[in-house]
Coordinates of C-alpha atoms in Angstrom, one line a residue:
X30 CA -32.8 -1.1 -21.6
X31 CA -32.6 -3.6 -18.8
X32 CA -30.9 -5.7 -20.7
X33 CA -28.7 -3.2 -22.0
X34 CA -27.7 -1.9 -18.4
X35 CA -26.8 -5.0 -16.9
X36 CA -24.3 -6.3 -20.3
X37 CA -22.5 -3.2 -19.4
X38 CA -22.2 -3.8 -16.1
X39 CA -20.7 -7.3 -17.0
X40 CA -18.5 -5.1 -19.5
X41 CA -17.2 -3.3 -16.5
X42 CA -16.3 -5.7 -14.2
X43 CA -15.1 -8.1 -17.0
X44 CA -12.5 -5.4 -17.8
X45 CA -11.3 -4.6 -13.8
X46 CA -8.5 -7.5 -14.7
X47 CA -7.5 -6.1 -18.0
X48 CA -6.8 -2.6 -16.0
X49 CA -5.5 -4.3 -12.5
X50 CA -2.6 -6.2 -15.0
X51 CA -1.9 -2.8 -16.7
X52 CA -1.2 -1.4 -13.3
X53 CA 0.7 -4.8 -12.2
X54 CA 3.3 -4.5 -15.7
X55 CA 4.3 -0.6 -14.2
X56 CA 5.2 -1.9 -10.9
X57 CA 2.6 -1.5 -8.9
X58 CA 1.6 -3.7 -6.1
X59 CA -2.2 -5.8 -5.4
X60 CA -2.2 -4.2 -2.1
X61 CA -1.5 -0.6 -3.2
X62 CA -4.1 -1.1 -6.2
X63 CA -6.7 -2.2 -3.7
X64 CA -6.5 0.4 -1.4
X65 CA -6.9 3.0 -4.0
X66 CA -9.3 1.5 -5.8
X67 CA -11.8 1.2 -2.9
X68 CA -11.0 4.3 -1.9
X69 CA -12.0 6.3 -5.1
X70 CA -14.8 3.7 -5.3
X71 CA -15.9 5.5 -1.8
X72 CA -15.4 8.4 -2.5
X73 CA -17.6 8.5 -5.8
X74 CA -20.4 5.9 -3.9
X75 CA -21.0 8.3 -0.8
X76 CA -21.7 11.1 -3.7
X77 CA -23.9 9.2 -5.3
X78 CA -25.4 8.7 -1.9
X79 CA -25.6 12.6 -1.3
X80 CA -26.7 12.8 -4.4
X81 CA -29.6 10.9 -3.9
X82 CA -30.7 12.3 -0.9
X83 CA -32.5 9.1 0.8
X84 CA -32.1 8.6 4.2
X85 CA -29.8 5.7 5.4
X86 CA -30.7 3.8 8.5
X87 CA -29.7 1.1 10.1
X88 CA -29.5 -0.4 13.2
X89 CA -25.6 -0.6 15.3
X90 CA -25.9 -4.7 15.0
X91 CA -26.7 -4.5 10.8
X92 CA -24.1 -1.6 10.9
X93 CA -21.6 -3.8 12.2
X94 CA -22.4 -6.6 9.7
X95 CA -22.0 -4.4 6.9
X96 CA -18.6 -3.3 8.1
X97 CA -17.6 -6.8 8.9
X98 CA -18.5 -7.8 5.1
X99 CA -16.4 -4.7 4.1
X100 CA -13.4 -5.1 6.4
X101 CA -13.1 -9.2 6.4
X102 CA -15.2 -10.5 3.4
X103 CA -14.9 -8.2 0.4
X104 CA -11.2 -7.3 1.3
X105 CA -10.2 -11.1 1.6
X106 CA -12.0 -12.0 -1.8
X107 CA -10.9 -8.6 -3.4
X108 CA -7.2 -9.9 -2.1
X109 CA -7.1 -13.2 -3.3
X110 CA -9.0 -12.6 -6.7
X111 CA -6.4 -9.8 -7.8
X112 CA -4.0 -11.6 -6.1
X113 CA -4.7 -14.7 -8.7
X114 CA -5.2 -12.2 -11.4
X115 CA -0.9 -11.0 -10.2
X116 CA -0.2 -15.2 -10.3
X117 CA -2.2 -16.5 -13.7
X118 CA -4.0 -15.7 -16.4
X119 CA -7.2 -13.3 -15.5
X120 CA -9.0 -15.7 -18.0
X121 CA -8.4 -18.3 -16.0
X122 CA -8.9 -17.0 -12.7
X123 CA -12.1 -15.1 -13.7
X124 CA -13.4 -18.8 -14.7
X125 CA -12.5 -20.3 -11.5
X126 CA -14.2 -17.2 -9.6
X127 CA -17.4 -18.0 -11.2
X128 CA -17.6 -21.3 -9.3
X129 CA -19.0 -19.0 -6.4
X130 CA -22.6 -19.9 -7.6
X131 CA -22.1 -23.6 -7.0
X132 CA -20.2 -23.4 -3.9
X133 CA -23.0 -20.2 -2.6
X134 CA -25.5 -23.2 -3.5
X135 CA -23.2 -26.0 -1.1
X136 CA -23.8 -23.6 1.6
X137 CA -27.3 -22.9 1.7
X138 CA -28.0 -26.8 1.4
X139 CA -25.7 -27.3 4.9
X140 CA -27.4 -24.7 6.0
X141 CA -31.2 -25.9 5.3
X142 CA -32.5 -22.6 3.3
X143 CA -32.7 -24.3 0.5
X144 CA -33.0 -28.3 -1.0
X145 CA -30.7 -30.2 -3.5
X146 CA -33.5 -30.6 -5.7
X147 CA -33.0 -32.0 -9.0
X148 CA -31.9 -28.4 -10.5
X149 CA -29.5 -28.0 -8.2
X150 CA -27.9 -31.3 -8.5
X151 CA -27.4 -30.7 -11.6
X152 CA -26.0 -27.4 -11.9
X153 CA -23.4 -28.5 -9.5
X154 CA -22.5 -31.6 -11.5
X155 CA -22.1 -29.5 -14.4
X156 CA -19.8 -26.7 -12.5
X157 CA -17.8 -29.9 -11.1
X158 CA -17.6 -31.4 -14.3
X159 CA -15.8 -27.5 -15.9
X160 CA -14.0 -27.4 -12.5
X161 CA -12.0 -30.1 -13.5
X162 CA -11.6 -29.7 -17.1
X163 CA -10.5 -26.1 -15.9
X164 CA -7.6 -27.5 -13.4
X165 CA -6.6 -30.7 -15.5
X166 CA -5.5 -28.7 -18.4
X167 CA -2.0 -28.9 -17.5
X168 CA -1.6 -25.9 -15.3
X169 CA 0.8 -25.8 -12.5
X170 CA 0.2 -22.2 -11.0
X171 CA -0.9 -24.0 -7.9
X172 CA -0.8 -20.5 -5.8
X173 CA -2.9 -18.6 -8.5
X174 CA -6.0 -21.5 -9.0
X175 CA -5.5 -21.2 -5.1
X176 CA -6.2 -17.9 -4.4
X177 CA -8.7 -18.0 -7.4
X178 CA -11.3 -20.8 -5.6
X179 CA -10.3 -18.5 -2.4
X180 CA -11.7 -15.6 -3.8
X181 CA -14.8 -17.6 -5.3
X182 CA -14.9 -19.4 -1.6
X183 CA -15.0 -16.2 0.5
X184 CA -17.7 -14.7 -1.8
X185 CA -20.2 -17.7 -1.5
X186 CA -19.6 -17.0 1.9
X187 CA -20.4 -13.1 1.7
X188 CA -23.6 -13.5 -0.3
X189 CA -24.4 -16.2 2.4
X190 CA -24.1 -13.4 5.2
X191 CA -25.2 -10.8 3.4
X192 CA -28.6 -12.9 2.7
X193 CA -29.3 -11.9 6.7
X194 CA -29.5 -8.0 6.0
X195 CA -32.8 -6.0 6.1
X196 CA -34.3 -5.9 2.7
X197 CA -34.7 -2.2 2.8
X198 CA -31.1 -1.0 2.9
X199 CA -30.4 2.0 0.1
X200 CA -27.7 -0.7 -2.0
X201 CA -25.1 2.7 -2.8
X202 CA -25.0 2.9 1.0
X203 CA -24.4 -0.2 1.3
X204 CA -22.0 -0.3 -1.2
X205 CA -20.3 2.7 -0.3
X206 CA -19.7 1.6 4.0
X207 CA -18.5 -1.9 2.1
X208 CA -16.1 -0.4 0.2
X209 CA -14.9 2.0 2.8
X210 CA -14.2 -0.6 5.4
X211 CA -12.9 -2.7 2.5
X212 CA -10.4 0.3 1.8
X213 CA -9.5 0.6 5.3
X214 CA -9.0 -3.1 5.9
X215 CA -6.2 -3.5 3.0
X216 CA -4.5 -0.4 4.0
X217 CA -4.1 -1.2 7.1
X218 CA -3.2 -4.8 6.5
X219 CA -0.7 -3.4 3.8
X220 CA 0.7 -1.0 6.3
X221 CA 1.6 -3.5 8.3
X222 CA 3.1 -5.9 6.0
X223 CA 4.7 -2.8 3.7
X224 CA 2.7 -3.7 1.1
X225 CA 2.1 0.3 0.3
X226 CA 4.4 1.6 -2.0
X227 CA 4.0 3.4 -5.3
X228 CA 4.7 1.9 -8.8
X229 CA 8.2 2.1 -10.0
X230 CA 5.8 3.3 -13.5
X231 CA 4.1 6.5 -12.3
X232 CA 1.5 6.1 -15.8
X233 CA 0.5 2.4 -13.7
X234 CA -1.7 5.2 -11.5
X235 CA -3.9 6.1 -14.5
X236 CA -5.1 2.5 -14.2
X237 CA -6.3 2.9 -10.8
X238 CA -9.4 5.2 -11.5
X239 CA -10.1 3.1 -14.7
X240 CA -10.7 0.1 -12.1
X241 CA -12.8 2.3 -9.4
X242 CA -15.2 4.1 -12.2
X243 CA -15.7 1.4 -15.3
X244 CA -14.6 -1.9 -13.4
X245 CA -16.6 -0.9 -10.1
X246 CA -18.8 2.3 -9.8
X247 CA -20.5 2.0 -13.3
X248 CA -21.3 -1.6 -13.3
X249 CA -22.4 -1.5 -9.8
X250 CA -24.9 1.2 -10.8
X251 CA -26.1 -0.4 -14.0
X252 CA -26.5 -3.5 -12.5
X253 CA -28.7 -2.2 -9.6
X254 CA -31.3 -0.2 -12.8
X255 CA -30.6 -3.1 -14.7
X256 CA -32.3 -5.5 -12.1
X257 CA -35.0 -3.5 -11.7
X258 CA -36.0 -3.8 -15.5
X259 CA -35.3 -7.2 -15.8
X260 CA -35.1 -9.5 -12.5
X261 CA -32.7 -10.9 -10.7
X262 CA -32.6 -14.1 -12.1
X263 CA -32.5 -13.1 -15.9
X264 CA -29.7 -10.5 -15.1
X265 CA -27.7 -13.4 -13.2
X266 CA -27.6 -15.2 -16.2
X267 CA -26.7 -11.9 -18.2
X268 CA -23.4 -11.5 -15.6
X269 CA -22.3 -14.5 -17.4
X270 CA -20.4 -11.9 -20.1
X271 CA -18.4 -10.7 -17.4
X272 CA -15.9 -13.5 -18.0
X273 CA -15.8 -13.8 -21.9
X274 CA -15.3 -10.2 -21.3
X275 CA -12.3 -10.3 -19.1
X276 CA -11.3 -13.9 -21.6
X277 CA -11.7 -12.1 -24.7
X278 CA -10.1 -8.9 -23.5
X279 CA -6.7 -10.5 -21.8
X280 CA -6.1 -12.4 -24.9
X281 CA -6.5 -9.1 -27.1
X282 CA -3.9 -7.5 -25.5
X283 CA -1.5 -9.9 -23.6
X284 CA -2.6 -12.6 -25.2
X285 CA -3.7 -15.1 -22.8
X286 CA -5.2 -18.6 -24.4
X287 CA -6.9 -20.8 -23.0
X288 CA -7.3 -24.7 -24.4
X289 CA -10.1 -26.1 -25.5
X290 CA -10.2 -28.2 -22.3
X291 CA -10.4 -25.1 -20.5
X292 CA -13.2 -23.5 -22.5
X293 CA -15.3 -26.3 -22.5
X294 CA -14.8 -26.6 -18.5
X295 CA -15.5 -22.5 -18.6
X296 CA -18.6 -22.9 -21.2
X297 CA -20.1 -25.4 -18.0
X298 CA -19.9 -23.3 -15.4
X299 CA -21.6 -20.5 -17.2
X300 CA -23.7 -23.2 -17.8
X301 CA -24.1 -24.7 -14.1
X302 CA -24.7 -20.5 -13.4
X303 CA -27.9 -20.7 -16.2
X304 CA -29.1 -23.8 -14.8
X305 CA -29.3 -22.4 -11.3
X306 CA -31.3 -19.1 -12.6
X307 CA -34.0 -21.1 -14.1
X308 CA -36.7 -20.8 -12.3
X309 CA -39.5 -23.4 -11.8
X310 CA -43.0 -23.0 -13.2
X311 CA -44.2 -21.9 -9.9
X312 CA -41.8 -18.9 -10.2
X313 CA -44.5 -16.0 -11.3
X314 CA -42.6 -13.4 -13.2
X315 CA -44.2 -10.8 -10.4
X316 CA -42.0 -12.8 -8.0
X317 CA -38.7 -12.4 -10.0
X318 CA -39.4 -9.0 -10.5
X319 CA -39.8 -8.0 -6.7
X320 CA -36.3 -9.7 -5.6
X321 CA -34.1 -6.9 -7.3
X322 CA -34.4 -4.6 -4.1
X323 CA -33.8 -6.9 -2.4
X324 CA -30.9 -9.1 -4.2
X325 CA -29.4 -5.9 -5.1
X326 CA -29.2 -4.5 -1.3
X327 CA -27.4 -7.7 -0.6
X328 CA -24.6 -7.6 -2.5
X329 CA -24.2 -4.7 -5.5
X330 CA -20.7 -4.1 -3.7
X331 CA -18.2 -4.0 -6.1
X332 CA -18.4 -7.5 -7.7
X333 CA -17.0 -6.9 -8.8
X334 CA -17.3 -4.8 -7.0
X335 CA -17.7 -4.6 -5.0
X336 CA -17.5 -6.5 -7.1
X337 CA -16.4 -8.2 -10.5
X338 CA -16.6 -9.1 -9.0
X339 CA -15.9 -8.2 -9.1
X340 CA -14.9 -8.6 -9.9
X341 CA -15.6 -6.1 -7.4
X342 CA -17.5 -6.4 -6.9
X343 CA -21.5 -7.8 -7.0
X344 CA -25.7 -8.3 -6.4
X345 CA -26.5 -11.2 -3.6
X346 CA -29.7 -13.3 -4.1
X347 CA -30.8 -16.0 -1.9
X348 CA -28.4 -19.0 -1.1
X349 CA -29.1 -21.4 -4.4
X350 CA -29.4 -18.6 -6.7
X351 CA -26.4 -15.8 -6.6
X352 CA -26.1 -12.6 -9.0
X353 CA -23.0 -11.8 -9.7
X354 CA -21.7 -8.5 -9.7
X355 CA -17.0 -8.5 -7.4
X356 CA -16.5 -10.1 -9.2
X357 CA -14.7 -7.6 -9.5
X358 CA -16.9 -8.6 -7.2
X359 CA -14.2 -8.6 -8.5

């Protein structure tokens, strides 16, 4: 069942692209998506909250970090990873999102929690190495793989803050305030700029609630049982059908292809994302298995995603070893 949970939450945030280009073709715009989507996402979090019935407490200073991963974080990466998803193919920007691992591990080596020990080293060869078979495939969208290594950027960077949270936060409340202030963020910033408007398609708002349920709400929720079953680690590696997902899916319907160049660069940094989840043989499995609270509180937000991510979307883990979720996290 574990296992089960956490392929359908990569199912989920592997299709938020597939629905965020079906609401692009009727008009509609990344900032006006966003909004709504985190919004419903909310909405639908804060019930499963009240549902629940657990009390939510956190200091003003953890408060404030949670609405600072909502409001500047998750909306920035939520931004640029649709906003890629506008530019190129979702293929290949859901590839270049899942670089985050590598560059989640980059930062906690400058920032001494963890060593480049031999695993690491090598898992960030390997993503490297399908980094640049991904970008020397003859692609010239330089504003798309832009705001693609953006996105995966500012998410290495909000697993990296979210590490500092209390392990005992509820994750849905978590979730929900992130997506709230993540929702409040974009609107405002789309306000501004007039990025609000409706979709010159009025069937490109049936899309919408498809992203906020299966591409963020779902997932978020089967990843947090599905960690529970199975550990962090092993349902890290698991988020790696998230892409294939969103690959397979885009080239269903739009039909999106990808070379070979840019498979075999994709195929290693799934890879580098396996390497980095092995464990070493000090690693008891009663270890692994008593991260998930803890992983999970740090970063279910919808991959992804809060995640996808995201998508949005997306579980955090500590520095070397990130679970996706975005990416939709996403």
């Amino acid at each position: 069942m574990g296992f089960v949970l956490c392929l359908v939450s990569a199912t989920g945030f592997g299709l938020a692209p597939l629905f965020a280009k079906q609401a692009y073709a009727g008009g509609m715009s990344v900032t006006t998506m966003l909004t709504v989507r985190f919004a419903l996402a909310a909405l639908l979090l804060w019930g499963i909250v009240l549902i629940r019935r657990r009390p939510v407490r956190m200091t003003g200073r953890t408060l404030a970090v949670v609405i600072g991963l909502g409001a500047v974080g998750y909306a920035l990466q939520g931004a640029a990873y649709f906003g890629a998803v506008a530019t190129i193919d979702a293929s290949l920007a859901a590839l270049l999102l899942y670089t985050y691992p590598a560059l989640t591990t980059i930062l906690a080596v400058a920032l001494r929690r963890t060593r480049a020990d031999r695993r690491r080293i090598a898992a960030l060869t390997v993503s490297g190495t399908g980094l640049v078979l991904l970008l020397g495939a003859g692609f010239d969208a330089g504003v798309g793989i832009l705001l693609a290594l953006t996105a995966a950027g500012t998410y290495a960077v909000y697993l990296t803050v979210s590490e500092t949270l209390p392990e005992d936060l509820d994750v849905f409340a978590l979730t929900a305030i992130v997506c709230t202030s993540a929702a409040v963020s974009i609107a405002l910033g789309a306000t501004i700029t007039g990025g609000l408007h409706a979709p010159a398609v009025p069937s490109a708002w049936l899309w919408v609630p498809a992203i906020a349920v299966i591409g963020t709400v779902l997932p978020i929720a089967a990843m947090f049982a599905g960690v529970r079953r199975v550990g962090a680690s092993t349902a890290a590696i698991l988020c790696g059908l998230e892409p294939a997902v969103t690959v397979g899916s885009t080239a269903l319907v739009f039909g999106e292809r990808l070379t070979a160049a840019q498979l075999a660069g994709g195929a290693a940094i799934l890879a580098a994302v396996v390497i980095l989840q092995t464990r070493g043989p000090a690693m008891t499995p009663a270890r692994s298995a008593a991260a998930p609270q803890t992983r999970s509180a740090a970063a279910t937000q919808a991959r992804s995603a809060a995640m996808n991510h995201s998508n949005a979307g997306t579980f955090g883990v500590n520095g070397s070893q990130p679970l996706s979720v975005p990416s939709s996290a996403q």
